Amino acid sequence: MTKTYYHATPFENFEPIMRAQEVRTGCDGVVYLTEKPDEAARFLAIRGCKKILVLGFELEDNMVTESFDHSEKFFRCKAYAYPESISMDFLVAAQTFQF
């Protein structure tokens, strides 16, 4: 079964993502996700990011696990982790947030 999950990144990462045709894992080996676009943007807005790109990916639910390294109470949402880079082939939505 598939579900849409959202990943946020600073807008300046748009070109590198498009060149690579994937969102690459971070230094901890996963791509962080949320269930709603505004939740994903919140993670970067709190860090002071002014222009945020949020990408929605249709992913196999069994590949996504809940991540407990973020405070659900503080961020007011659950965070999830995907264990590998995500191909742009799975992209179903994109939007920007400006703060």
PDB file of C-alpha atoms in Angstrom:
ATOM      1  CA  MET A   1       0.000   0.000   0.000  1.00  0.00           C
ATOM      2  CA  THR A   2       1.278   3.477  -0.827  1.00  0.00           C
ATOM      3  CA  LYS A   3       0.861   6.793   0.944  1.00  0.00           C
ATOM      4  CA  THR A   4       2.041  10.347   0.319  1.00  0.00           C
ATOM      5  CA  TYR A   5       4.771  11.612   2.634  1.00  0.00           C
ATOM      6  CA  TYR A   6       6.413  15.047   2.592  1.00  0.00           C
ATOM      7  CA  HIS A   7      10.050  16.114   2.770  1.00  0.00           C
ATOM      8  CA  ALA A   8      11.203  19.701   3.328  1.00  0.00           C
ATOM      9  CA  THR A   9      14.498  21.198   2.211  1.00  0.00           C
ATOM     10  CA  PRO A  10      15.883  24.714   1.837  1.00  0.00           C
ATOM     11  CA  PHE A  11      14.776  26.064  -1.542  1.00  0.00           C
ATOM     12  CA  GLU A  12      18.389  26.416  -2.721  1.00  0.00           C
ATOM     13  CA  ASN A  13      18.534  22.594  -2.847  1.00  0.00           C
ATOM     14  CA  PHE A  14      16.026  22.560  -5.731  1.00  0.00           C
ATOM     15  CA  GLU A  15      18.649  22.568  -8.510  1.00  0.00           C
ATOM     16  CA  PRO A  16      20.905  19.891  -6.970  1.00  0.00           C
ATOM     17  CA  ILE A  17      17.865  17.667  -6.381  1.00  0.00           C
ATOM     18  CA  MET A  18      16.730  18.100  -9.988  1.00  0.00           C
ATOM     19  CA  ARG A  19      20.235  17.339 -11.309  1.00  0.00           C
ATOM     20  CA  ALA A  20      20.487  14.195  -9.178  1.00  0.00           C
ATOM     21  CA  GLN A  21      16.830  13.272  -9.794  1.00  0.00           C
ATOM     22  CA  GLU A  22      16.597  12.159  -6.187  1.00  0.00           C
ATOM     23  CA  VAL A  23      16.462  13.372  -2.607  1.00  0.00           C
ATOM     24  CA  ARG A  24      19.515  11.855  -1.033  1.00  0.00           C
ATOM     25  CA  THR A  25      19.746  10.510   2.486  1.00  0.00           C
ATOM     26  CA  GLY A  26      21.406  12.659   5.096  1.00  0.00           C
ATOM     27  CA  CYS A  27      24.458  11.793   7.152  1.00  0.00           C
ATOM     28  CA  ASP A  28      22.301   9.501   9.304  1.00  0.00           C
ATOM     29  CA  GLY A  29      21.284   7.391   6.303  1.00  0.00           C
ATOM     30  CA  VAL A  30      17.607   8.334   6.007  1.00  0.00           C
ATOM     31  CA  VAL A  31      15.296  10.907   4.419  1.00  0.00           C
ATOM     32  CA  TYR A  32      13.008  12.520   6.989  1.00  0.00           C
ATOM     33  CA  LEU A  33       9.307  12.818   6.177  1.00  0.00           C
ATOM     34  CA  THR A  34       5.988  13.962   7.605  1.00  0.00           C
ATOM     35  CA  GLU A  35       2.340  13.298   6.770  1.00  0.00           C
ATOM     36  CA  LYS A  36       1.474  16.888   5.754  1.00  0.00           C
ATOM     37  CA  PRO A  37       3.365  19.579   3.810  1.00  0.00           C
ATOM     38  CA  ASP A  38       3.076  22.249   6.516  1.00  0.00           C
ATOM     39  CA  GLU A  39       4.455  19.805   9.086  1.00  0.00           C
ATOM     40  CA  ALA A  40       7.548  19.246   6.948  1.00  0.00           C
ATOM     41  CA  ALA A  41       8.036  22.999   6.483  1.00  0.00           C
ATOM     42  CA  ARG A  42       7.784  23.519  10.241  1.00  0.00           C
ATOM     43  CA  PHE A  43      11.011  21.563  10.827  1.00  0.00           C
ATOM     44  CA  LEU A  44      12.977  24.054   8.714  1.00  0.00           C
ATOM     45  CA  ALA A  45      11.093  27.195   9.716  1.00  0.00           C
ATOM     46  CA  ILE A  46      12.023  26.550  13.344  1.00  0.00           C
ATOM     47  CA  ARG A  47      15.682  26.502  12.247  1.00  0.00           C
ATOM     48  CA  GLY A  48      15.240  29.929  10.611  1.00  0.00           C
ATOM     49  CA  CYS A  49      14.962  28.846   6.981  1.00  0.00           C
ATOM     50  CA  LYS A  50      13.099  31.567   5.046  1.00  0.00           C
ATOM     51  CA  LYS A  51      12.271  29.800   1.750  1.00  0.00           C
ATOM     52  CA  ILE A  52      11.393  26.118   1.914  1.00  0.00           C
ATOM     53  CA  LEU A  53      10.688  23.552  -0.789  1.00  0.00           C
ATOM     54  CA  VAL A  54       8.338  20.742   0.246  1.00  0.00           C
ATOM     55  CA  LEU A  55       8.178  17.648  -1.938  1.00  0.00           C
ATOM     56  CA  GLY A  56       5.466  15.006  -1.692  1.00  0.00           C
ATOM     57  CA  PHE A  57       6.351  11.437  -2.562  1.00  0.00           C
ATOM     58  CA  GLU A  58       4.071   8.432  -3.033  1.00  0.00           C
ATOM     59  CA  LEU A  59       5.946   5.725  -1.105  1.00  0.00           C
ATOM     60  CA  GLU A  60       5.370   2.159  -0.048  1.00  0.00           C
ATOM     61  CA  ASP A  61       4.100   2.355   3.522  1.00  0.00           C
ATOM     62  CA  ASN A  62       6.144  -0.648   4.627  1.00  0.00           C
ATOM     63  CA  MET A  63       9.389   1.205   3.758  1.00  0.00           C
ATOM     64  CA  VAL A  64       8.585   4.162   6.031  1.00  0.00           C
ATOM     65  CA  THR A  65       9.157   3.957   9.778  1.00  0.00           C
ATOM     66  CA  GLU A  66       8.366   6.367  12.559  1.00  0.00           C
ATOM     67  CA  SER A  67      11.413   8.323  13.667  1.00  0.00           C
ATOM     68  CA  PHE A  68      11.717   8.993  17.367  1.00  0.00           C
ATOM     69  CA  ASP A  69      14.657  11.409  17.199  1.00  0.00           C
ATOM     70  CA  HIS A  70      12.307  14.424  16.954  1.00  0.00           C
ATOM     71  CA  SER A  71       9.998  15.575  19.712  1.00  0.00           C
ATOM     72  CA  GLU A  72       6.409  14.977  18.587  1.00  0.00           C
ATOM     73  CA  LYS A  73       5.194  17.314  21.321  1.00  0.00           C
ATOM     74  CA  PHE A  74       7.501  20.159  20.263  1.00  0.00           C
ATOM     75  CA  PHE A  75       6.937  19.851  16.492  1.00  0.00           C
ATOM     76  CA  ARG A  76       3.238  18.899  16.896  1.00  0.00           C
ATOM     77  CA  CYS A  77       3.563  16.056  14.399  1.00  0.00           C
ATOM     78  CA  LYS A  78       5.157  12.686  13.925  1.00  0.00           C
ATOM     79  CA  ALA A  79       8.370  12.366  11.969  1.00  0.00           C
ATOM     80  CA  TYR A  80       9.142   9.442   9.705  1.00  0.00           C
ATOM     81  CA  ALA A  81      12.271   8.026   8.097  1.00  0.00           C
ATOM     82  CA  TYR A  82      12.821   6.458   4.685  1.00  0.00           C
ATOM     83  CA  PRO A  83      15.932   4.228   4.570  1.00  0.00           C
ATOM     84  CA  GLU A  84      17.278   5.247   1.159  1.00  0.00           C
ATOM     85  CA  SER A  85      17.412   8.107  -1.317  1.00  0.00           C
ATOM     86  CA  ILE A  86      14.032   8.879  -2.916  1.00  0.00           C
ATOM     87  CA  SER A  87      13.791   9.029  -6.706  1.00  0.00           C
ATOM     88  CA  MET A  88      11.949  11.940  -8.283  1.00  0.00           C
ATOM     89  CA  ASP A  89       9.927   9.240 -10.085  1.00  0.00           C
ATOM     90  CA  PHE A  90       7.842   9.057  -6.884  1.00  0.00           C
ATOM     91  CA  LEU A  91       7.151  12.813  -6.770  1.00  0.00           C
ATOM     92  CA  VAL A  92       3.427  13.662  -6.662  1.00  0.00           C
ATOM     93  CA  ALA A  93       3.436  17.175  -5.177  1.00  0.00           C
ATOM     94  CA  ALA A  94       5.682  20.194  -4.709  1.00  0.00           C
ATOM     95  CA  GLN A  95       5.180  23.552  -3.089  1.00  0.00           C
ATOM     96  CA  THR A  96       7.153  26.357  -1.510  1.00  0.00           C
ATOM     97  CA  PHE A  97       6.727  28.090   1.818  1.00  0.00           C
ATOM     98  CA  GLN A  98       8.074  31.588   2.400  1.00  0.00           C
ATOM     99  CA  PHE A  99       8.611  32.961   5.905  1.00  0.00           C
TER     100      PHE A  99
END
